[in-house]
Short mmCIF file of C-alpha atoms in Angstrom, two decimals:
data_model
loop_
_atom_site.label_atom_id
_atom_site.label_comp_id
_atom_site.label_asym_id
_atom_site.label_seq_id
_atom_site.Cartn_x
_atom_site.Cartn_y
_atom_site.Cartn_z
CA MET A 1 -59.86 -32.34 1.77
CA ASP A 2 -59.36 -32.30 -2.00
CA ALA A 3 -58.39 -29.32 -4.13
CA LEU A 4 -61.97 -28.64 -5.27
CA GLU A 5 -63.29 -28.51 -1.68
CA THR A 6 -60.43 -26.23 -0.65
CA ALA A 7 -61.12 -23.87 -3.57
CA LYS A 8 -64.81 -23.80 -2.65
CA GLU A 9 -63.96 -23.04 0.99
CA VAL A 10 -61.72 -20.13 -0.02
CA LEU A 11 -64.33 -18.83 -2.46
CA VAL A 12 -66.99 -18.81 0.25
CA SER A 13 -64.66 -17.10 2.73
CA THR A 14 -63.37 -14.38 0.40
CA LEU A 15 -66.03 -13.36 -2.12
CA PRO A 16 -68.64 -11.96 0.33
CA ILE A 17 -65.99 -9.76 1.98
CA ALA A 18 -64.58 -8.66 -1.39
CA ALA A 19 -68.10 -7.83 -2.60
CA ILE A 20 -68.84 -5.69 0.47
CA LEU A 21 -65.56 -3.81 0.07
CA PHE A 22 -66.18 -3.30 -3.64
CA VAL A 23 -69.69 -1.91 -3.11
CA LEU A 24 -68.53 0.38 -0.29
CA ARG A 25 -65.70 1.70 -2.45
CA LEU A 26 -68.10 2.38 -5.32
CA ILE A 27 -70.40 4.29 -2.98
CA LEU A 28 -67.69 6.26 -1.20
CA VAL A 29 -65.14 6.92 -3.95
CA PRO A 30 -66.01 5.47 -7.38
CA PHE A 31 -63.36 3.39 -9.11
CA ASP A 32 -61.95 4.32 -12.44
CA LEU A 33 -61.53 1.48 -14.97
CA GLU A 34 -57.87 0.82 -14.13
CA GLU A 35 -58.53 0.63 -10.39
CA THR A 36 -61.48 -1.70 -10.99
CA ALA A 37 -59.27 -4.04 -13.01
CA MET A 38 -56.60 -3.89 -10.33
CA PHE A 39 -59.00 -4.79 -7.52
CA LEU A 40 -60.59 -7.67 -9.46
CA LEU A 41 -57.13 -9.02 -10.24
CA CYS A 42 -56.23 -8.79 -6.53
CA VAL A 43 -59.41 -10.71 -5.61
CA LEU A 44 -58.41 -13.43 -8.07
CA MET A 45 -54.87 -13.50 -6.64
CA VAL A 46 -56.20 -13.86 -3.09
CA LEU A 47 -58.51 -16.69 -4.16
CA VAL A 48 -55.83 -18.57 -6.10
CA GLY A 49 -53.03 -17.86 -3.64
CA PHE A 50 -54.97 -18.89 -0.53
CA THR A 51 -56.20 -22.07 -2.24
CA MET A 52 -52.65 -23.02 -3.23
CA PHE A 53 -51.42 -22.26 0.27
CA LEU A 54 -54.04 -24.43 2.01
CA ILE A 55 -53.47 -27.33 -0.38
CA GLY A 56 -49.71 -27.06 0.19
CA VAL A 57 -50.21 -27.04 3.97
CA GLU A 58 -52.52 -30.06 3.80
CA LYS A 59 -50.18 -32.09 1.59
CA GLY A 60 -46.76 -31.00 2.79
CA ILE A 61 -47.03 -29.73 6.36
CA ASN A 62 -49.85 -31.48 8.24
CA PRO A 63 -48.43 -35.02 7.84
CA VAL A 64 -45.02 -33.84 9.06
CA GLY A 65 -46.59 -32.08 12.06
CA GLU A 66 -48.39 -35.23 13.19
CA ALA A 67 -45.31 -37.39 12.59
CA ILE A 68 -43.11 -35.04 14.62
CA GLY A 69 -45.74 -34.87 17.37
CA SER A 70 -45.94 -38.66 17.66
CA GLU A 71 -42.14 -38.99 17.65
CA ILE A 72 -41.52 -36.59 20.56
CA PRO A 73 -42.87 -38.83 23.38
CA LYS A 74 -41.13 -41.91 21.96
CA ARG A 75 -37.72 -40.33 22.46
CA ARG A 76 -38.29 -39.97 26.23
CA SER A 77 -35.93 -37.01 26.25
CA ARG A 78 -36.96 -33.67 27.72
CA PHE A 79 -34.16 -31.87 25.91
CA PHE A 80 -35.26 -33.40 22.59
CA MET A 81 -38.87 -32.32 23.16
CA VAL A 82 -37.89 -28.77 24.15
CA ALA A 83 -35.46 -28.38 21.23
CA VAL A 84 -37.89 -29.71 18.60
CA VAL A 85 -40.97 -27.84 19.83
CA PHE A 86 -39.06 -24.55 20.18
CA THR A 87 -37.49 -24.84 16.71
CA ILE A 88 -40.63 -25.79 14.82
CA SER A 89 -42.87 -23.24 16.58
CA PHE A 90 -40.36 -20.41 16.13
CA LEU A 91 -39.85 -21.12 12.43
CA VAL A 92 -43.56 -21.60 11.72
CA THR A 93 -44.48 -18.34 13.46
CA VAL A 94 -41.86 -16.39 11.49
CA ALA A 95 -43.37 -17.87 8.31
CA GLU A 96 -46.97 -17.08 9.33
CA PRO A 97 -48.65 -14.67 6.82
CA ASP A 98 -50.80 -13.02 9.51
CA VAL A 99 -47.70 -12.02 11.48
CA ALA A 100 -46.16 -10.39 8.42
CA VAL A 101 -49.29 -8.37 7.65
CA PHE A 102 -49.72 -7.28 11.28
CA ALA A 103 -46.06 -6.32 11.77
CA THR A 104 -46.22 -4.11 8.67
CA GLN A 105 -49.38 -2.38 9.93
CA VAL A 106 -47.84 -1.71 13.34
CA THR A 107 -44.39 -0.51 12.29
CA GLU A 108 -45.72 1.92 9.68
CA LEU A 109 -47.85 3.69 12.29
CA PHE A 110 -45.71 3.07 15.36
CA THR A 111 -42.18 3.82 14.16
CA SER A 112 -40.46 3.15 17.49
CA MET A 113 -41.31 -0.55 17.10
CA ASN A 114 -38.72 -2.39 14.98
CA LYS A 115 -40.36 -4.91 12.64
CA ASP A 116 -37.74 -7.65 13.17
CA THR A 117 -37.83 -7.19 16.94
CA MET A 118 -41.58 -7.51 16.84
CA VAL A 119 -41.66 -10.63 14.63
CA TYR A 120 -38.93 -12.45 16.52
CA GLY A 121 -40.37 -11.38 19.87
CA ILE A 122 -43.74 -12.84 18.85
CA ALA A 123 -42.05 -16.03 17.61
CA ALA A 124 -40.05 -16.43 20.84
CA GLY A 125 -43.21 -15.96 22.92
CA VAL A 126 -45.05 -18.59 20.88
CA ALA A 127 -42.12 -21.01 21.11
CA LEU A 128 -41.78 -20.65 24.89
CA PHE A 129 -45.46 -21.28 25.54
CA LEU A 130 -45.58 -24.18 23.10
CA ILE A 131 -42.83 -25.85 25.11
CA ILE A 132 -45.10 -25.42 28.14
CA ALA A 133 -48.02 -26.79 26.10
CA ALA A 134 -46.05 -29.88 25.03
CA CYS A 135 -44.90 -30.49 28.62
CA ARG A 136 -48.51 -30.15 29.70
CA ILE A 137 -49.59 -32.99 27.40
CA VAL A 138 -46.67 -35.30 28.14
CA PHE A 139 -46.60 -34.76 31.92
CA LYS A 140 -50.38 -34.24 32.28
CA PHE A 141 -50.23 -30.78 33.83
CA SER A 142 -53.54 -29.00 34.37
CA LEU A 143 -54.44 -26.86 31.34
CA ARG A 144 -56.76 -24.76 33.49
CA ILE A 145 -53.96 -23.87 35.91
CA LEU A 146 -51.49 -23.03 33.12
CA ILE A 147 -53.99 -20.80 31.30
CA THR A 148 -54.96 -19.08 34.54
CA ILE A 149 -51.30 -18.37 35.41
CA GLY A 150 -50.67 -17.09 31.86
CA TYR A 151 -53.57 -14.65 31.89
CA VAL A 152 -52.81 -13.45 35.41
CA ILE A 153 -49.33 -12.49 34.14
CA VAL A 154 -50.95 -10.74 31.16
CA LEU A 155 -53.35 -8.81 33.39
CA VAL A 156 -50.52 -7.65 35.66
CA LEU A 157 -48.36 -6.54 32.71
CA LEU A 158 -51.29 -4.70 31.08
CA PHE A 159 -51.24 -2.20 33.93
CA MET A 160 -47.44 -1.82 33.82
CA THR A 161 -46.78 -1.26 30.11
CA PRO A 162 -47.22 2.11 28.32
CA ALA A 163 -50.71 2.56 26.82
CA GLU A 164 -49.24 2.64 23.28
CA TYR A 165 -48.19 -1.01 23.58
CA VAL A 166 -51.43 -2.41 25.03
CA GLY A 167 -53.51 -2.81 21.85
CA ILE A 168 -50.54 -4.02 19.81
CA SER A 169 -49.57 -6.59 22.45
CA VAL A 170 -53.01 -8.11 22.91
CA ASP A 171 -53.53 -8.17 19.13
CA SER A 172 -50.33 -10.18 18.70
CA GLY A 173 -51.89 -13.15 20.47
CA GLY A 174 -54.47 -13.45 17.70
CA VAL A 175 -52.31 -12.93 14.64
CA THR A 176 -49.81 -15.67 15.55
CA THR A 177 -52.34 -18.45 15.07
CA GLY A 178 -53.22 -18.30 11.38
CA PRO A 179 -53.44 -20.76 8.47
CA MET A 180 -49.77 -21.76 8.73
CA THR A 181 -49.54 -22.32 12.49
CA VAL A 182 -53.02 -23.73 13.24
CA PRO A 183 -52.71 -26.97 11.21
CA ILE A 184 -49.19 -27.60 12.47
CA LEU A 185 -50.01 -26.95 16.14
CA LEU A 186 -53.17 -29.07 15.98
CA SER A 187 -51.25 -31.87 14.27
CA LEU A 188 -48.38 -31.57 16.73
CA GLY A 189 -50.69 -31.73 19.75
CA ILE A 190 -52.75 -34.63 18.43
CA GLY A 191 -49.55 -36.44 17.39
CA ILE A 192 -48.16 -36.15 20.93
CA CYS A 193 -51.46 -37.46 22.31
CA SER A 194 -51.39 -40.45 19.95
CA VAL A 195 -48.53 -42.00 21.94
CA GLY A 196 -48.92 -43.08 25.54
CA LYS A 197 -51.87 -43.50 27.89
CA PHE A 198 -53.76 -40.25 27.44
CA ARG A 199 -57.44 -39.88 28.28
CA ASN A 200 -58.51 -38.97 24.74
CA GLU A 201 -57.59 -36.90 21.72
CA LEU A 202 -59.21 -33.84 23.27
CA ASP A 203 -56.13 -33.64 25.50
CA GLY A 204 -54.26 -32.50 22.38
CA TYR A 205 -56.22 -29.24 22.30
CA GLY A 206 -54.98 -26.20 24.15
CA MET A 207 -51.68 -25.74 22.31
CA ILE A 208 -53.07 -22.89 20.21
CA GLY A 209 -54.67 -21.28 23.25
CA LEU A 210 -51.39 -21.39 25.19
CA ALA A 211 -49.45 -20.24 22.11
CA SER A 212 -51.64 -17.13 21.98
CA ILE A 213 -50.55 -16.07 25.47
CA GLY A 214 -46.80 -16.10 24.71
CA PRO A 215 -46.59 -13.21 22.23
CA ILE A 216 -48.87 -11.03 24.37
CA ILE A 217 -46.49 -11.40 27.29
CA ALA A 218 -43.43 -10.95 25.05
CA LEU A 219 -44.63 -7.63 23.58
CA LEU A 220 -45.91 -6.38 26.93
CA VAL A 221 -42.44 -7.03 28.36
CA ILE A 222 -40.91 -5.14 25.41
CA GLY A 223 -43.32 -2.30 26.19
CA VAL A 224 -42.32 -2.24 29.86
CA ALA A 225 -38.63 -2.16 28.89
CA SER A 226 -39.06 0.40 26.07
CA GLY A 227 -38.00 4.02 26.01
CA ASP A 228 -40.04 6.98 24.81
CA PRO A 229 -42.27 5.99 21.86
CA VAL A 230 -41.85 7.56 18.42
CA PHE A 231 -44.87 7.93 16.18
CA GLY A 232 -45.26 8.06 12.43
CA SER A 233 -47.90 10.01 10.60
CA SER A 234 -48.84 7.20 8.22
CA SER A 235 -52.21 5.53 8.43
CA GLY A 236 -50.62 2.19 7.72
CA GLY A 237 -49.85 2.34 4.04
CA GLU A 238 -50.49 4.48 0.99
CA VAL A 239 -53.62 3.77 -0.99
CA VAL A 240 -52.98 2.13 -4.32
CA HIS A 241 -54.55 4.78 -6.53
CA ALA A 242 -52.15 7.34 -5.12
CA THR A 243 -49.25 5.44 -6.67
CA GLU A 244 -48.09 6.82 -10.02
CA ASN A 245 -48.35 3.40 -11.68
CA ILE A 246 -50.39 0.79 -9.83
CA TRP A 247 -49.11 -2.06 -12.02
CA VAL A 248 -45.51 -1.18 -11.25
CA ALA A 249 -46.47 -1.03 -7.57
CA MET A 250 -47.90 -4.56 -7.84
CA GLY A 251 -44.67 -5.77 -9.47
CA HIS A 252 -42.59 -4.27 -6.67
CA GLU A 253 -44.86 -5.84 -4.06
CA LEU A 254 -44.57 -9.22 -5.75
CA CYS A 255 -40.76 -9.07 -5.69
CA HIS A 256 -40.85 -7.94 -2.06
CA GLU A 257 -43.04 -10.90 -1.06
CA VAL A 258 -40.88 -13.41 -2.95
CA TYR A 259 -37.89 -12.27 -0.88
CA ASN A 260 -39.77 -12.19 2.45
CA VAL A 261 -41.44 -15.57 1.98
CA ALA A 262 -38.18 -17.21 0.91
CA ILE A 263 -36.47 -15.91 4.04
CA ALA A 264 -39.29 -17.31 6.18
CA ILE A 265 -39.93 -20.64 4.41
CA VAL A 266 -36.41 -21.88 3.62
CA PRO A 267 -35.35 -22.46 7.28
CA LEU A 268 -38.62 -24.30 7.96
CA THR A 269 -38.10 -26.48 4.89
CA ILE A 270 -34.55 -27.36 5.91
CA PHE A 271 -35.68 -28.28 9.43
CA PHE A 272 -38.53 -30.50 8.18
CA ALA A 273 -36.27 -32.29 5.69
CA PHE A 274 -33.56 -32.82 8.34
CA PHE A 275 -36.05 -34.15 10.91
CA GLN A 276 -37.70 -36.48 8.44
CA ARG A 277 -34.43 -38.07 7.34
CA THR A 278 -32.61 -38.08 10.68
CA PHE A 279 -35.31 -38.97 13.22
CA LEU A 280 -38.32 -40.27 11.32
CA ARG A 281 -36.27 -42.21 8.76
CA PHE A 282 -38.61 -41.15 5.99
CA THR A 283 -37.73 -42.04 2.42
CA TRP A 284 -36.55 -39.40 -0.03
CA ASN A 285 -39.92 -39.75 -1.78
CA ALA A 286 -41.67 -38.69 1.43
CA VAL A 287 -39.28 -35.74 1.77
CA LYS A 288 -39.96 -34.85 -1.85
CA ARG A 289 -43.73 -34.80 -1.19
CA MET A 290 -43.16 -32.49 1.74
CA LEU A 291 -40.98 -30.20 -0.38
CA LEU A 292 -43.59 -30.05 -3.11
CA GLY A 293 -46.26 -29.18 -0.55
CA LEU A 294 -44.14 -26.46 1.04
CA THR A 295 -43.24 -25.03 -2.37
CA LEU A 296 -46.92 -24.86 -3.28
CA ALA A 297 -47.70 -23.23 0.08
CA ALA A 298 -44.89 -20.69 -0.40
CA ALA A 299 -46.06 -19.79 -3.92
CA GLY A 300 -49.60 -19.44 -2.61
CA VAL A 301 -48.49 -17.10 0.20
CA ILE A 302 -46.59 -14.91 -2.27
CA ILE A 303 -49.62 -14.55 -4.56
CA PHE A 304 -52.00 -14.12 -1.61
CA LEU A 305 -49.95 -11.43 0.15
CA THR A 306 -49.37 -9.54 -3.10
CA GLY A 307 -53.14 -9.39 -3.65
CA ILE A 308 -53.78 -8.42 -0.03
CA TYR A 309 -51.16 -5.64 0.09
CA THR A 310 -51.92 -4.25 -3.37
CA GLY A 311 -55.72 -4.44 -3.39
CA PHE A 312 -57.39 -5.26 -0.08
CA ILE A 313 -55.37 -3.35 2.50
CA PRO A 314 -55.38 0.03 0.66
CA LEU A 315 -59.11 -0.32 0.02
CA ALA A 316 -59.89 -1.24 3.65
CA THR A 317 -57.79 1.71 4.83
CA GLU A 318 -59.63 4.13 2.56
CA ILE A 319 -63.05 2.81 3.61
CA GLY A 320 -62.08 3.25 7.27
CA THR A 321 -60.97 6.80 6.52
CA LYS A 322 -64.22 7.69 4.72
CA LEU A 323 -66.48 6.16 7.40
CA ALA A 324 -64.61 7.54 10.41
CA ASP A 325 -67.33 10.14 11.10
CA LEU A 326 -70.18 7.61 10.82
CA PRO A 327 -69.94 5.51 14.00
CA ILE A 328 -73.30 3.72 13.65
CA VAL A 329 -72.42 2.61 10.11
CA LEU A 330 -68.99 1.42 11.30
CA ILE A 331 -70.48 -0.55 14.18
CA LEU A 332 -73.00 -2.31 11.92
CA LEU A 333 -70.37 -2.90 9.24
CA GLY A 334 -67.99 -4.29 11.88
CA ALA A 335 -70.63 -6.77 13.08
CA LEU A 336 -71.33 -7.92 9.51
CA LEU A 337 -67.66 -8.27 8.57
CA GLY A 338 -66.88 -9.97 11.88
CA PHE A 339 -69.53 -12.63 11.31
CA LEU A 340 -68.54 -13.22 7.69
CA VAL A 341 -64.82 -13.43 8.50
CA ALA A 342 -65.33 -15.93 11.33
CA ILE A 343 -68.00 -18.13 9.72
CA ALA A 344 -65.87 -18.56 6.61
CA GLU A 345 -62.42 -18.62 8.28
CA PRO A 346 -60.64 -21.85 7.18
CA ALA A 347 -58.79 -22.11 10.50
CA VAL A 348 -62.12 -22.11 12.36
CA ALA A 349 -63.37 -24.84 10.05
CA ILE A 350 -60.18 -26.86 10.64
CA LEU A 351 -60.60 -26.64 14.42
CA ALA A 352 -64.35 -27.34 14.29
CA SER A 353 -63.80 -30.43 12.11
CA ARG A 354 -61.06 -31.72 14.42
CA VAL A 355 -63.32 -31.17 17.44
CA GLU A 356 -66.23 -33.00 15.80
CA GLU A 357 -63.92 -35.93 15.04
CA SER A 358 -62.20 -36.04 18.42
CA SER A 359 -65.44 -35.72 20.40
CA GLY A 360 -67.14 -38.56 18.53
CA LYS A 361 -69.52 -36.01 16.95
CA ASN A 362 -70.90 -35.02 20.37
CA VAL A 363 -69.89 -31.44 19.52
CA SER A 364 -70.89 -30.61 15.94
CA LYS A 365 -68.78 -28.57 13.52
CA ASN A 366 -71.65 -26.20 12.69
CA THR A 367 -72.37 -25.50 16.36
CA ILE A 368 -68.76 -24.47 16.99
CA LYS A 369 -68.73 -22.26 13.88
CA MET A 370 -72.01 -20.48 14.70
CA VAL A 371 -71.10 -19.83 18.34
CA VAL A 372 -67.67 -18.47 17.40
CA SER A 373 -69.02 -16.32 14.55
CA SER A 374 -71.80 -14.77 16.64
CA GLY A 375 -69.29 -13.86 19.33
CA VAL A 376 -66.88 -12.33 16.84
CA ALA A 377 -69.65 -10.22 15.27
CA LEU A 378 -70.58 -8.74 18.65
CA PHE A 379 -67.01 -8.07 19.74
CA VAL A 380 -65.98 -6.42 16.44
CA ALA A 381 -69.00 -4.13 16.79
CA ILE A 382 -67.84 -3.27 20.32
CA GLY A 383 -64.34 -2.61 18.92
CA MET A 384 -65.71 -0.20 16.33
CA ALA A 385 -67.61 1.62 19.07
CA LYS A 386 -64.39 1.81 21.09
CA VAL A 387 -62.36 3.44 18.30
CA CYS A 388 -65.15 5.88 17.43
CA PHE A 389 -65.93 6.99 20.98
CA ASN A 390 -62.40 6.75 22.40
CA PHE A 391 -62.77 4.66 25.55
CA ASP A 392 -59.98 2.57 27.05
CA ILE A 393 -59.68 -0.94 25.62
CA LEU A 394 -58.76 -2.18 29.09
CA TYR A 395 -62.42 -1.67 30.03
CA ILE A 396 -63.23 -4.46 27.56
CA ILE A 397 -60.34 -6.90 27.61
CA VAL A 398 -59.66 -7.00 31.37
CA PRO A 399 -63.25 -7.97 32.31
CA GLY A 400 -63.29 -10.22 29.23
CA PHE A 401 -60.19 -12.15 30.27
CA ILE A 402 -61.45 -12.47 33.85
CA LEU A 403 -64.86 -13.72 32.67
CA ALA A 404 -63.20 -16.23 30.30
CA ILE A 405 -61.12 -17.65 33.17
CA ILE A 406 -64.15 -17.93 35.47
CA LEU A 407 -66.18 -19.69 32.77
CA MET A 408 -63.25 -22.03 32.10
CA TRP A 409 -63.32 -23.22 35.73
CA LEU A 410 -67.11 -23.52 35.77
CA GLY A 411 -67.42 -25.27 32.39
CA ASP A 412 -66.76 -28.76 31.07
CA LYS A 413 -63.15 -29.86 31.50
CA ASP A 414 -62.91 -31.36 28.02
CA MET A 415 -63.95 -28.03 26.46
CA VAL A 416 -61.09 -25.99 27.96
CA GLY A 417 -58.57 -26.66 25.19
CA ILE A 418 -61.22 -26.31 22.48
CA THR A 419 -62.43 -22.97 23.86
CA PHE A 420 -59.01 -21.33 24.10
CA ASP A 421 -57.86 -22.79 20.77
CA ALA A 422 -60.93 -21.22 19.15
CA GLY A 423 -59.78 -17.82 20.39
CA GLY A 424 -56.60 -18.23 18.39
CA VAL A 425 -58.08 -19.61 15.17
CA ALA A 426 -60.84 -16.98 14.85
CA THR A 427 -58.25 -14.39 13.80
CA GLY A 428 -57.21 -15.32 10.27
CA PRO A 429 -55.75 -13.49 7.26
CA MET A 430 -58.95 -11.73 6.26
CA SER A 431 -59.64 -10.38 9.75
CA VAL A 432 -56.08 -9.05 10.01
CA ALA A 433 -56.02 -7.65 6.47
CA ILE A 434 -59.54 -6.17 6.39
CA ILE A 435 -60.98 -5.52 9.84
CA SER A 436 -57.71 -4.53 11.51
CA THR A 437 -56.68 -2.33 8.57
CA MET A 438 -60.06 -0.59 8.48
CA TYR A 439 -59.84 -0.10 12.24
CA THR A 440 -56.37 1.44 11.92
CA GLY A 441 -57.61 3.69 9.11
CA VAL A 442 -60.41 5.00 11.33
CA ALA A 443 -57.97 5.67 14.19
CA ALA A 444 -55.48 7.44 11.91
CA THR A 445 -58.27 9.72 10.68
CA LEU A 446 -59.75 10.57 14.08
CA TYR A 447 -56.52 10.77 16.09
CA THR A 448 -52.85 11.72 15.73
CA GLY A 449 -49.55 10.63 17.29
CA SER A 450 -49.85 8.65 20.51
CA ASP A 451 -53.67 8.65 20.40
CA ALA A 452 -53.65 7.12 16.90
CA VAL A 453 -51.51 4.20 18.11
CA ILE A 454 -53.48 3.69 21.32
CA ASN A 455 -56.79 3.62 19.43
CA GLY A 456 -55.54 1.96 16.25
CA PHE A 457 -54.98 -1.52 17.64
CA GLY A 458 -56.92 -3.96 19.78
CA VAL A 459 -59.70 -5.18 17.50
CA ILE A 460 -57.87 -8.45 16.74
CA SER A 461 -57.69 -9.16 20.48
CA LEU A 462 -61.46 -8.64 20.68
CA ILE A 463 -61.97 -11.14 17.84
CA ALA A 464 -59.80 -13.62 19.77
CA LEU A 465 -61.63 -12.87 23.05
CA ALA A 466 -65.11 -13.51 21.61
CA PRO A 467 -64.82 -17.34 21.38
CA LEU A 468 -63.32 -17.50 24.89
CA VAL A 469 -66.48 -15.91 26.32
CA PHE A 470 -69.11 -17.43 24.03
CA LEU A 471 -67.67 -20.95 24.04
CA GLY A 472 -67.08 -20.51 27.77
CA PHE A 473 -70.84 -20.15 28.29
CA PHE A 474 -71.40 -23.06 25.88
CA SER A 475 -68.94 -25.12 27.94
CA VAL A 476 -70.95 -24.44 31.13
CA TYR A 477 -74.05 -25.62 29.27
CA ILE A 478 -72.26 -28.84 28.20
CA ARG A 479 -71.21 -29.53 31.80
CA LEU A 480 -74.74 -29.04 33.12
CA LEU A 481 -76.02 -31.30 30.34
CA LYS A 482 -73.52 -34.05 31.23
CA GLU A 483 -74.42 -33.81 34.92
CA GLY A 484 -78.12 -34.04 34.15
CA ARG A 485 -78.96 -30.66 35.67
CA ILE A 486 -80.79 -29.51 32.55
#
């Protein structure tokens, strides 16, 4: 994918959402000239930053991911595989933009949750389950059995952990698999499958789906082991126009993101450079190309997050606050935003393209995108109904997980990894920054204390659940088609 195609992809994914937010803000609380200029600048920053990030990932990270994946089986060392997979998955998750945005949202509303504990807990959960995923490919373990065991553990823990941790925990499974982790995990899985006598490239799928289970279990365990929760009164961040000088606020946010991204990216860069020179025997020119790609990705993340935190998140919070008493409007808006976010999500496009390639075009890219997007639209609408009418999220996610597992066993075997990977990739930066923030804003307006936390999270898990159910039904259809029953 060249730079022009990437820019077009980002434009298509961002502008419709930005336009909807802009119109809603004009209707609800008109902008003044300075705020209008600020928001338009933030839109430009998101467009430019996300484009730079995706180009950097494509040029500097994807090739390394595939190279590392293909090198792991050649070493024939279990310790080597475990060490490499754990290190790369931990570092990539810590550097994931979605995780940073989500952790900030949670810790500002739920003050008993430490941000570092949350981020590193999520990263450890991802790393542990990616080791299981790598072992599954190399030793040909059953993906169905591993996923079933993982979700059975989740279901048991859901009924043991305090209610305040439920929505946060299940959301964490979606935010871990964003634009940084998806390309690397897909490349890693396909790279491992490229060596040895595997059935086909489709065996490389499932890493993202398994990776999504790890952080859910990790945070549920933290919830079980936690003491009495402490709650903040914030709705997840001050709105920008309340700041005395919005341009100074943007400058502070920019400096903050430079520091945070450097802390996250530098260890990953060192690891990639070390692995390339020590194990892959790459030339310094190859290492230099990787460094340039990572630098571009890091700069893109800084610009992107600055635009998100300064412009998009405060606006989404305020819209959620203003629409809190209009449930029908919120439900319809949720369905629209859910569809737009999923249909234009770059990570969904990456997965759909890989699936089309790996399946010999038997499963088309557009089919995967439409099925996923329709499911996300419905489940976000259900999520908005949940926060407005205050019913337990367990009534949705428990039957949803059980149905997804049943459909997995009834459907086509080759679709298992694709289906559960799609659940991870549907939740990208825009869904976390816009839909989740709006959802939290509604909860903070309608509820206080414990109730605000219980109702303020969970919509990301519904976005991740939608593809599991909808592609699960599609998978059953594919199996019946292959067997000639329809």
